[in-house]
Amino acid sequence: MKKNRVEAFSDGVIAIIITIMVLELRVPHGEDFETLTPLIPVFLSYVLSFVYLGIYWNNHHHMLNAVQSVTGAILWANLHLLFWLSLVPFATGWMGENHFAPVPSALYGLVLLMAGVAYLILQQLIIKSQGPDSILKKAVRRDWKGKLSPVLYAAAIALAFRWEWITLGLYVLVALIWLIPDRRIEKILRSGAQE
Amino acid sequence: MKKNRVEAFSDGVIAIIITIMVLELRVPHGEDFETLTPLIPVFLSYVLSFVYLGIYWNNHHHMLNAVQSVTGAILWANLHLLFWLSLVPFATGWMGENHFAPVPSALYGLVLLMAGVAYLILQQLIIKSQGPDSILKKAVRRDWKGKLSPVLYAAAIALAFRWEWITLGLYVLVALIWLIPDRRIEKILRSGAQE
Amino acid sequence: MKKNRVEAFSDGVIAIIITIMVLELRVPHGEDFETLTPLIPVFLSYVLSFVYLGIYWNNHHHMLNAVQSVTGAILWANLHLLFWLSLVPFATGWMGENHFAPVPSALYGLVLLMAGVAYLILQQLIIKSQGPDSILKKAVRRDWKGKLSPVLYAAAIALAFRWEWITLGLYVLVALIWLIPDRRIEKILRSGAQE
Amino acid sequence: MKKNRVEAFSDGVIAIIITIMVLELRVPHGEDFETLTPLIPVFLSYVLSFVYLGIYWNNHHHMLNAVQSVTGAILWANLHLLFWLSLVPFATGWMGENHFAPVPSALYGLVLLMAGVAYLILQQLIIKSQGPDSILKKAVRRDWKGKLSPVLYAAAIALAFRWEWITLGLYVLVALIWLIPDRRIEKILRSGAQE
């Protein structure tokens, strides 16, 4: 039951974040096609962040499936992850309204990096709580995505001040890498259920 | 359990979309009846979009009742649907504030069209996941509503630049067509339960 | 299961309405006590609407406890109720910012009246769906609150243009009448469970 | 079932409060590091309030675990708590935008104090509803945190007009005291389950 409430709360927060983000797409004054033009970068950064939050919701969903009991530390690690995700709308809006300028693009990467780190901390705490036979540990054994993403984010932040389009390209790349849903946990869980 | 979380997340997102849409109805300065006059088109477009989102929630509700297990593809098709629905408040506000002008009315239709397409994709993926004996396939066999709506939306978009009131009339018409809740799935499900 | 999703969706919408209402309390510019003074009527109307939404959530909660199955008509009657409740933040903000001026106060009453009517429609549909032995019908047999409230709202609307403080007093009075939770349904349900 | 809906509604409201609070972090005009500088106090007060709401969610979660049945009085005491929590975004925004000036800092403390009092009232009503063998009563027997916090808030409010940094320090201190999750209830519950 406890786990259900953590899931419900996380779902609620992620659902609200993903939805209030669209409020940055402010209704323009004017009724022509041209009034939409300055909104295009805001829209594109909205699409990117929507995909990222979808990925987080998706993976969070899979990861919590593998959890048996929620400790105080897991609760706070989860809130810590939600904290960084809650900054995504701000970073998205700032990046979009400044047409992917260096500093806003770097800040966007920083928020993604911190969310990624928060996700790894949550993962480690769940593994630790499950003891030596952790089902999650087996599932993420070759977690090259989780290890590669922070490196790519860090590279994107560093490059933002010289080649901002490479930065943006890296954000799209990381999203594409993760877009393939995390079938590893699903597979292990399924084989565990069959035994 | 997995399905429950998808339902809960979708409910959350649709509930937030339907509610933040009312924020476009900005509190006017002035305390007379007249200060409400410019808000009338914003209010009417709010009513229309509220009905549309109610229809989507309603049909989504029925469709997911027929789902047994949620695959990664279904999860993403569902997020894709929620993405287009999340743009409804923006399109509603723009159309309302510009008193149903051609371009905003066409954009509104485009968002509805894309949401309709996203709904059909989700439906197809669920049918595919259920195999040859899909309960949903039987239920939507004569899905004339689902096939007619995109045609009417496309006509509405094309007509927006000449006869914007026909466009608006078509949006109302499609809403009325759907307002009758989707009893087909319910009926098939019920007969399935009785066998 | 179906009922659970209707409850969850309604809870979500009411929770969002009650919370975004606080956004009308805009953070003032200035750091003195005096900058809060113009916010006092906005705050007081927020308190009043918070209580009203709490009453609706509470009674909705009790009423749905008595529901066995949700029909399409009940679903739409519920959305109709949520529609009028979604206009409460707008009416609250307009009334508060205009210091309880006649027209905004009357509009506030109109929204409450429509929500009250929508609640009664929902109640009738549930009773009808339950047939002659409706548990809800017994519970609301002497529903003097439900019958008195619309009369008081109508009186408040009519009086708003002459004696606006009586109008406000009537809104407070109706809230106080309802504040006492609806123990009738609870009692009947409990006695039904004991038989 | 009843309890679940109270939990779900509370989770929804707290999730929305925690998320709309980030809307006070307005996207700045300008693309340099310097444009972020005036946002730093707003950000810091956001972090503080995020932690406070996390603590409330966490403790609320534990407290409701100990509840068997929800009375009307408990429902309203819960709404009363949510009311004060709903004012946290306003108080946070006002304090942050005025760089922790005396009056806004005192108001922030007042909202925290009232939320703390509302929490204690809810706790008392639950204990009362459980009768002499209340499991919650045992759990909070030595509730030094709950008794110390209001004293510290009151001190912080009084000191705000002279030493505003001590006020801020006290808010951080109370948050740190509570950050350690309430293991007392968990422990008692667990030992009760083992008997």
PDB file of N, CA, C and O in Angstrom, chain A residues 11 15-16 19 22 25-28 30-32 35-36 39 46-47 50 55 57-58 60-61 65 179 186, chain B residues 1-2 5-6 9 13 16-17 20 24 72 75-76 79 82-83 86-87 90 93-94 97-98 101 103-104:
ATOM      1  N   ASP A  11       3.416   9.963  -9.865  1.00  0.00           N
ATOM      2  CA  ASP A  11       2.622  10.136 -11.084  1.00  0.00           C
ATOM      3  C   ASP A  11       1.969  11.503 -11.120  1.00  0.00           C
ATOM      4  O   ASP A  11       1.971  12.179 -12.146  1.00  0.00           O
ATOM      5  N   ALA A  15       2.783  14.213 -13.848  1.00  0.00           N
ATOM      6  CA  ALA A  15       1.665  14.634 -14.705  1.00  0.00           C
ATOM      7  C   ALA A  15       1.498  16.145 -14.670  1.00  0.00           C
ATOM      8  O   ALA A  15       1.242  16.777 -15.704  1.00  0.00           O
ATOM      9  N   ILE A  16       1.660  16.740 -13.479  1.00  0.00           N
ATOM     10  CA  ILE A  16       1.494  18.191 -13.376  1.00  0.00           C
ATOM     11  C   ILE A  16       2.657  18.895 -14.066  1.00  0.00           C
ATOM     12  O   ILE A  16       2.469  19.860 -14.798  1.00  0.00           O
ATOM     13  N   THR A  19       2.328  18.931 -17.723  1.00  0.00           N
ATOM     14  CA  THR A  19       1.189  19.716 -18.214  1.00  0.00           C
ATOM     15  C   THR A  19       1.394  21.209 -18.016  1.00  0.00           C
ATOM     16  O   THR A  19       1.028  22.010 -18.877  1.00  0.00           O
ATOM     17  N   VAL A  22       3.342  23.315 -20.626  1.00  0.00           N
ATOM     18  CA  VAL A  22       2.700  23.866 -21.821  1.00  0.00           C
ATOM     19  C   VAL A  22       2.252  25.316 -21.580  1.00  0.00           C
ATOM     20  O   VAL A  22       2.018  26.060 -22.536  1.00  0.00           O
ATOM     21  N   LEU A  25       4.113  28.005 -23.357  1.00  0.00           N
ATOM     22  CA  LEU A  25       3.637  28.335 -24.713  1.00  0.00           C
ATOM     23  C   LEU A  25       2.520  29.356 -24.573  1.00  0.00           C
ATOM     24  O   LEU A  25       1.348  29.012 -24.567  1.00  0.00           O
ATOM     25  N   ARG A  26       2.870  30.605 -24.391  1.00  0.00           N
ATOM     26  CA  ARG A  26       1.851  31.622 -24.123  1.00  0.00           C
ATOM     27  C   ARG A  26       1.058  31.939 -25.390  1.00  0.00           C
ATOM     28  O   ARG A  26       1.625  32.064 -26.473  1.00  0.00           O
ATOM     29  N   VAL A  27      -0.254  32.110 -25.220  1.00  0.00           N
ATOM     30  CA  VAL A  27      -1.127  32.463 -26.338  1.00  0.00           C
ATOM     31  C   VAL A  27      -0.666  33.810 -26.889  1.00  0.00           C
ATOM     32  O   VAL A  27      -0.603  34.789 -26.144  1.00  0.00           O
ATOM     33  N   PRO A  28      -0.291  33.879 -28.189  1.00  0.00           N
ATOM     34  CA  PRO A  28       0.252  35.129 -28.727  1.00  0.00           C
ATOM     35  C   PRO A  28      -0.854  36.135 -29.034  1.00  0.00           C
ATOM     36  O   PRO A  28      -2.018  35.773 -29.222  1.00  0.00           O
ATOM     37  N   GLY A  30      -2.372  38.485 -31.732  1.00  0.00           N
ATOM     38  CA  GLY A  30      -2.308  38.482 -33.190  1.00  0.00           C
ATOM     39  C   GLY A  30      -2.845  37.163 -33.679  1.00  0.00           C
ATOM     40  O   GLY A  30      -2.789  36.150 -32.974  1.00  0.00           O
ATOM     41  N   GLU A  31      -3.397  37.161 -34.898  1.00  0.00           N
ATOM     42  CA  GLU A  31      -4.117  35.994 -35.372  1.00  0.00           C
ATOM     43  C   GLU A  31      -3.521  35.410 -36.648  1.00  0.00           C
ATOM     44  O   GLU A  31      -4.167  34.621 -37.325  1.00  0.00           O
ATOM     45  N   ASP A  32      -2.273  35.803 -36.984  1.00  0.00           N
ATOM     46  CA  ASP A  32      -1.661  35.333 -38.225  1.00  0.00           C
ATOM     47  C   ASP A  32      -0.695  34.198 -37.949  1.00  0.00           C
ATOM     48  O   ASP A  32      -0.302  33.945 -36.811  1.00  0.00           O
ATOM     49  N   THR A  35       2.571  35.234 -36.093  1.00  0.00           N
ATOM     50  CA  THR A  35       2.643  35.384 -34.636  1.00  0.00           C
ATOM     51  C   THR A  35       3.073  34.076 -33.973  1.00  0.00           C
ATOM     52  O   THR A  35       3.488  34.072 -32.815  1.00  0.00           O
ATOM     53  N   LEU A  36       2.965  32.971 -34.739  1.00  0.00           N
ATOM     54  CA  LEU A  36       3.406  31.689 -34.177  1.00  0.00           C
ATOM     55  C   LEU A  36       4.918  31.483 -34.333  1.00  0.00           C
ATOM     56  O   LEU A  36       5.504  30.695 -33.598  1.00  0.00           O
ATOM     57  N   LEU A  39       7.245  31.349 -31.506  1.00  0.00           N
ATOM     58  CA  LEU A  39       6.930  30.270 -30.568  1.00  0.00           C
ATOM     59  C   LEU A  39       7.564  28.940 -30.978  1.00  0.00           C
ATOM     60  O   LEU A  39       7.571  27.996 -30.184  1.00  0.00           O
ATOM     61  N   TYR A  46       9.558  22.325 -25.842  1.00  0.00           N
ATOM     62  CA  TYR A  46       8.475  21.636 -25.133  1.00  0.00           C
ATOM     63  C   TYR A  46       8.407  20.168 -25.545  1.00  0.00           C
ATOM     64  O   TYR A  46       8.297  19.280 -24.694  1.00  0.00           O
ATOM     65  N   VAL A  47       8.488  19.910 -26.868  1.00  0.00           N
ATOM     66  CA  VAL A  47       8.454  18.526 -27.361  1.00  0.00           C
ATOM     67  C   VAL A  47       9.591  17.718 -26.721  1.00  0.00           C
ATOM     68  O   VAL A  47       9.378  16.612 -26.202  1.00  0.00           O
ATOM     69  N   PHE A  50       8.888  17.112 -23.063  1.00  0.00           N
ATOM     70  CA  PHE A  50       7.771  16.165 -22.928  1.00  0.00           C
ATOM     71  C   PHE A  50       8.299  14.740 -23.068  1.00  0.00           C
ATOM     72  O   PHE A  50       7.956  13.857 -22.279  1.00  0.00           O
ATOM     73  N   ILE A  55       9.991   9.648 -20.686  1.00  0.00           N
ATOM     74  CA  ILE A  55      11.013   8.632 -20.417  1.00  0.00           C
ATOM     75  C   ILE A  55      11.154   8.405 -18.910  1.00  0.00           C
ATOM     76  O   ILE A  55      11.206   7.271 -18.435  1.00  0.00           O
ATOM     77  N   TRP A  57       8.969   9.047 -16.526  1.00  0.00           N
ATOM     78  CA  TRP A  57       7.775   8.402 -15.978  1.00  0.00           C
ATOM     79  C   TRP A  57       7.813   6.909 -16.265  1.00  0.00           C
ATOM     80  O   TRP A  57       7.581   6.065 -15.397  1.00  0.00           O
ATOM     81  N   ASN A  58       8.146   6.590 -17.538  1.00  0.00           N
ATOM     82  CA  ASN A  58       8.232   5.218 -18.011  1.00  0.00           C
ATOM     83  C   ASN A  58       9.234   4.382 -17.202  1.00  0.00           C
ATOM     84  O   ASN A  58       8.918   3.293 -16.701  1.00  0.00           O
ATOM     85  N   HIS A  60      10.664   5.172 -14.299  1.00  0.00           N
ATOM     86  CA  HIS A  60      10.281   5.215 -12.888  1.00  0.00           C
ATOM     87  C   HIS A  60       9.250   4.113 -12.603  1.00  0.00           C
ATOM     88  O   HIS A  60       9.352   3.380 -11.614  1.00  0.00           O
ATOM     89  N   HIS A  61       8.286   4.032 -13.487  1.00  0.00           N
ATOM     90  CA  HIS A  61       7.254   3.012 -13.511  1.00  0.00           C
ATOM     91  C   HIS A  61       7.860   1.602 -13.457  1.00  0.00           C
ATOM     92  O   HIS A  61       7.509   0.788 -12.604  1.00  0.00           O
ATOM     93  N   ASN A  65       8.192  -0.989 -10.078  1.00  0.00           N
ATOM     94  CA  ASN A  65       7.626  -2.334 -10.157  1.00  0.00           C
ATOM     95  C   ASN A  65       8.496  -3.345  -9.425  1.00  0.00           C
ATOM     96  O   ASN A  65       8.008  -4.339  -8.895  1.00  0.00           O
ATOM     97  N   LEU A 179      14.483   6.440 -25.488  1.00  0.00           N
ATOM     98  CA  LEU A 179      13.116   6.288 -25.986  1.00  0.00           C
ATOM     99  C   LEU A 179      12.736   4.821 -26.095  1.00  0.00           C
ATOM    100  O   LEU A 179      11.563   4.449 -25.913  1.00  0.00           O
ATOM    101  N   GLU A 186      11.775  -5.393 -17.273  1.00  0.00           N
ATOM    102  CA  GLU A 186      10.596  -6.165 -17.640  1.00  0.00           C
ATOM    103  C   GLU A 186      10.955  -7.640 -17.856  1.00  0.00           C
ATOM    104  O   GLU A 186      10.283  -8.539 -17.364  1.00  0.00           O
TER     105      GLU A 186
ATOM    106  N   MET B   1      -1.831  -4.275 -12.503  1.00  0.00           N
ATOM    107  CA  MET B   1      -1.340  -3.131 -11.737  1.00  0.00           C
ATOM    108  C   MET B   1      -0.734  -2.084 -12.655  1.00  0.00           C
ATOM    109  O   MET B   1      -1.009  -0.902 -12.535  1.00  0.00           O
ATOM    110  N   LYS B   2       0.056  -2.559 -13.579  1.00  0.00           N
ATOM    111  CA  LYS B   2       0.678  -1.683 -14.557  1.00  0.00           C
ATOM    112  C   LYS B   2      -0.387  -0.819 -15.238  1.00  0.00           C
ATOM    113  O   LYS B   2      -0.231   0.380 -15.370  1.00  0.00           O
ATOM    114  N   ARG B   5      -1.658   2.086 -13.338  1.00  0.00           N
ATOM    115  CA  ARG B   5      -0.817   3.270 -13.276  1.00  0.00           C
ATOM    116  C   ARG B   5      -0.906   4.091 -14.562  1.00  0.00           C
ATOM    117  O   ARG B   5      -0.858   5.318 -14.519  1.00  0.00           O
ATOM    118  N   VAL B   6      -1.069   3.424 -15.700  1.00  0.00           N
ATOM    119  CA  VAL B   6      -1.253   4.143 -16.960  1.00  0.00           C
ATOM    120  C   VAL B   6      -2.568   4.919 -16.926  1.00  0.00           C
ATOM    121  O   VAL B   6      -2.630   6.088 -17.315  1.00  0.00           O
ATOM    122  N   PHE B   9      -2.163   7.891 -14.506  1.00  0.00           N
ATOM    123  CA  PHE B   9      -1.356   8.958 -15.089  1.00  0.00           C
ATOM    124  C   PHE B   9      -2.153   9.709 -16.153  1.00  0.00           C
ATOM    125  O   PHE B   9      -2.156  10.947 -16.179  1.00  0.00           O
ATOM    126  N   VAL B  13      -3.207  13.632 -16.137  1.00  0.00           N
ATOM    127  CA  VAL B  13      -2.861  14.601 -17.183  1.00  0.00           C
ATOM    128  C   VAL B  13      -4.130  15.233 -17.754  1.00  0.00           C
ATOM    129  O   VAL B  13      -4.219  16.459 -17.900  1.00  0.00           O
ATOM    130  N   ILE B  16      -5.655  17.695 -15.372  1.00  0.00           N
ATOM    131  CA  ILE B  16      -4.907  18.953 -15.293  1.00  0.00           C
ATOM    132  C   ILE B  16      -5.153  19.787 -16.546  1.00  0.00           C
ATOM    133  O   ILE B  16      -5.366  20.989 -16.476  1.00  0.00           O
ATOM    134  N   ILE B  17      -5.144  19.145 -17.717  1.00  0.00           N
ATOM    135  CA  ILE B  17      -5.377  19.885 -18.965  1.00  0.00           C
ATOM    136  C   ILE B  17      -6.734  20.576 -18.912  1.00  0.00           C
ATOM    137  O   ILE B  17      -6.861  21.766 -19.207  1.00  0.00           O
ATOM    138  N   ILE B  20      -6.445  23.529 -16.245  1.00  0.00           N
ATOM    139  CA  ILE B  20      -5.623  24.720 -16.500  1.00  0.00           C
ATOM    140  C   ILE B  20      -6.172  25.497 -17.688  1.00  0.00           C
ATOM    141  O   ILE B  20      -5.887  26.674 -17.835  1.00  0.00           O
ATOM    142  N   GLU B  24      -7.053  30.369 -19.032  1.00  0.00           N
ATOM    143  CA  GLU B  24      -7.097  31.294 -20.176  1.00  0.00           C
ATOM    144  C   GLU B  24      -8.232  32.307 -20.025  1.00  0.00           C
ATOM    145  O   GLU B  24      -8.212  33.368 -20.644  1.00  0.00           O
ATOM    146  N   GLY B  72       5.352  -1.568 -24.056  1.00  0.00           N
ATOM    147  CA  GLY B  72       6.077  -0.309 -24.207  1.00  0.00           C
ATOM    148  C   GLY B  72       5.482   0.545 -25.314  1.00  0.00           C
ATOM    149  O   GLY B  72       5.349   1.766 -25.171  1.00  0.00           O
ATOM    150  N   LEU B  75       2.334   2.252 -24.129  1.00  0.00           N
ATOM    151  CA  LEU B  75       2.688   3.355 -23.235  1.00  0.00           C
ATOM    152  C   LEU B  75       3.032   4.617 -24.015  1.00  0.00           C
ATOM    153  O   LEU B  75       2.581   5.717 -23.702  1.00  0.00           O
ATOM    154  N   TRP B  76       3.863   4.464 -25.052  1.00  0.00           N
ATOM    155  CA  TRP B  76       4.294   5.635 -25.816  1.00  0.00           C
ATOM    156  C   TRP B  76       3.186   6.172 -26.704  1.00  0.00           C
ATOM    157  O   TRP B  76       3.075   7.385 -26.902  1.00  0.00           O
ATOM    158  N   LEU B  79       1.227   8.277 -24.405  1.00  0.00           N
ATOM    159  CA  LEU B  79       1.880   9.566 -24.168  1.00  0.00           C
ATOM    160  C   LEU B  79       1.740  10.470 -25.392  1.00  0.00           C
ATOM    161  O   LEU B  79       1.601  11.691 -25.262  1.00  0.00           O
ATOM    162  N   LEU B  82      -1.583  11.999 -25.209  1.00  0.00           N
ATOM    163  CA  LEU B  82      -1.602  13.041 -24.171  1.00  0.00           C
ATOM    164  C   LEU B  82      -0.860  14.295 -24.634  1.00  0.00           C
ATOM    165  O   LEU B  82      -1.237  15.417 -24.281  1.00  0.00           O
ATOM    166  N   PHE B  83       0.197  14.097 -25.439  1.00  0.00           N
ATOM    167  CA  PHE B  83       0.938  15.255 -25.959  1.00  0.00           C
ATOM    168  C   PHE B  83       0.008  16.172 -26.755  1.00  0.00           C
ATOM    169  O   PHE B  83      -0.037  17.383 -26.523  1.00  0.00           O
ATOM    170  N   SER B  86      -2.454  17.918 -24.677  1.00  0.00           N
ATOM    171  CA  SER B  86      -1.862  18.985 -23.860  1.00  0.00           C
ATOM    172  C   SER B  86      -1.788  20.304 -24.629  1.00  0.00           C
ATOM    173  O   SER B  86      -1.610  21.365 -24.032  1.00  0.00           O
ATOM    174  N   LEU B  87      -1.884  20.233 -25.965  1.00  0.00           N
ATOM    175  CA  LEU B  87      -1.856  21.469 -26.758  1.00  0.00           C
ATOM    176  C   LEU B  87      -3.248  22.090 -26.903  1.00  0.00           C
ATOM    177  O   LEU B  87      -3.381  23.197 -27.436  1.00  0.00           O
ATOM    178  N   PHE B  90      -3.730  25.664 -25.299  1.00  0.00           N
ATOM    179  CA  PHE B  90      -3.101  26.706 -26.113  1.00  0.00           C
ATOM    180  C   PHE B  90      -3.969  27.042 -27.317  1.00  0.00           C
ATOM    181  O   PHE B  90      -4.292  28.214 -27.572  1.00  0.00           O
ATOM    182  N   GLY B  93      -7.222  28.780 -26.256  1.00  0.00           N
ATOM    183  CA  GLY B  93      -7.025  30.168 -25.864  1.00  0.00           C
ATOM    184  C   GLY B  93      -6.790  31.064 -27.076  1.00  0.00           C
ATOM    185  O   GLY B  93      -7.351  32.157 -27.174  1.00  0.00           O
ATOM    186  N   TRP B  94      -5.982  30.574 -28.025  1.00  0.00           N
ATOM    187  CA  TRP B  94      -5.667  31.397 -29.201  1.00  0.00           C
ATOM    188  C   TRP B  94      -6.925  31.616 -30.052  1.00  0.00           C
ATOM    189  O   TRP B  94      -7.173  32.726 -30.516  1.00  0.00           O
ATOM    190  N   GLU B  97      -9.412  33.999 -27.991  1.00  0.00           N
ATOM    191  CA  GLU B  97      -9.004  35.401 -27.874  1.00  0.00           C
ATOM    192  C   GLU B  97      -9.046  36.123 -29.218  1.00  0.00           C
ATOM    193  O   GLU B  97      -9.065  37.355 -29.269  1.00  0.00           O
ATOM    194  N   ASN B  98      -8.989  35.373 -30.320  1.00  0.00           N
ATOM    195  CA  ASN B  98      -9.066  35.989 -31.638  1.00  0.00           C
ATOM    196  C   ASN B  98     -10.440  35.799 -32.270  1.00  0.00           C
ATOM    197  O   ASN B  98     -10.572  35.916 -33.489  1.00  0.00           O
ATOM    198  N   ALA B 101     -10.946  33.545 -35.433  1.00  0.00           N
ATOM    199  CA  ALA B 101     -10.318  33.987 -36.687  1.00  0.00           C
ATOM    200  C   ALA B 101      -9.797  32.765 -37.448  1.00  0.00           C
ATOM    201  O   ALA B 101      -9.594  31.685 -36.859  1.00  0.00           O
ATOM    202  N   VAL B 103      -6.851  31.551 -38.971  1.00  0.00           N
ATOM    203  CA  VAL B 103      -5.653  30.758 -38.640  1.00  0.00           C
ATOM    204  C   VAL B 103      -5.780  30.066 -37.278  1.00  0.00           C
ATOM    205  O   VAL B 103      -5.552  28.855 -37.180  1.00  0.00           O
ATOM    206  N   PRO B 104      -6.189  30.787 -36.227  1.00  0.00           N
ATOM    207  CA  PRO B 104      -6.356  30.081 -34.943  1.00  0.00           C
ATOM    208  C   PRO B 104      -7.385  28.947 -35.008  1.00  0.00           C
ATOM    209  O   PRO B 104      -7.172  27.893 -34.405  1.00  0.00           O
TER     210      PRO B 104
END
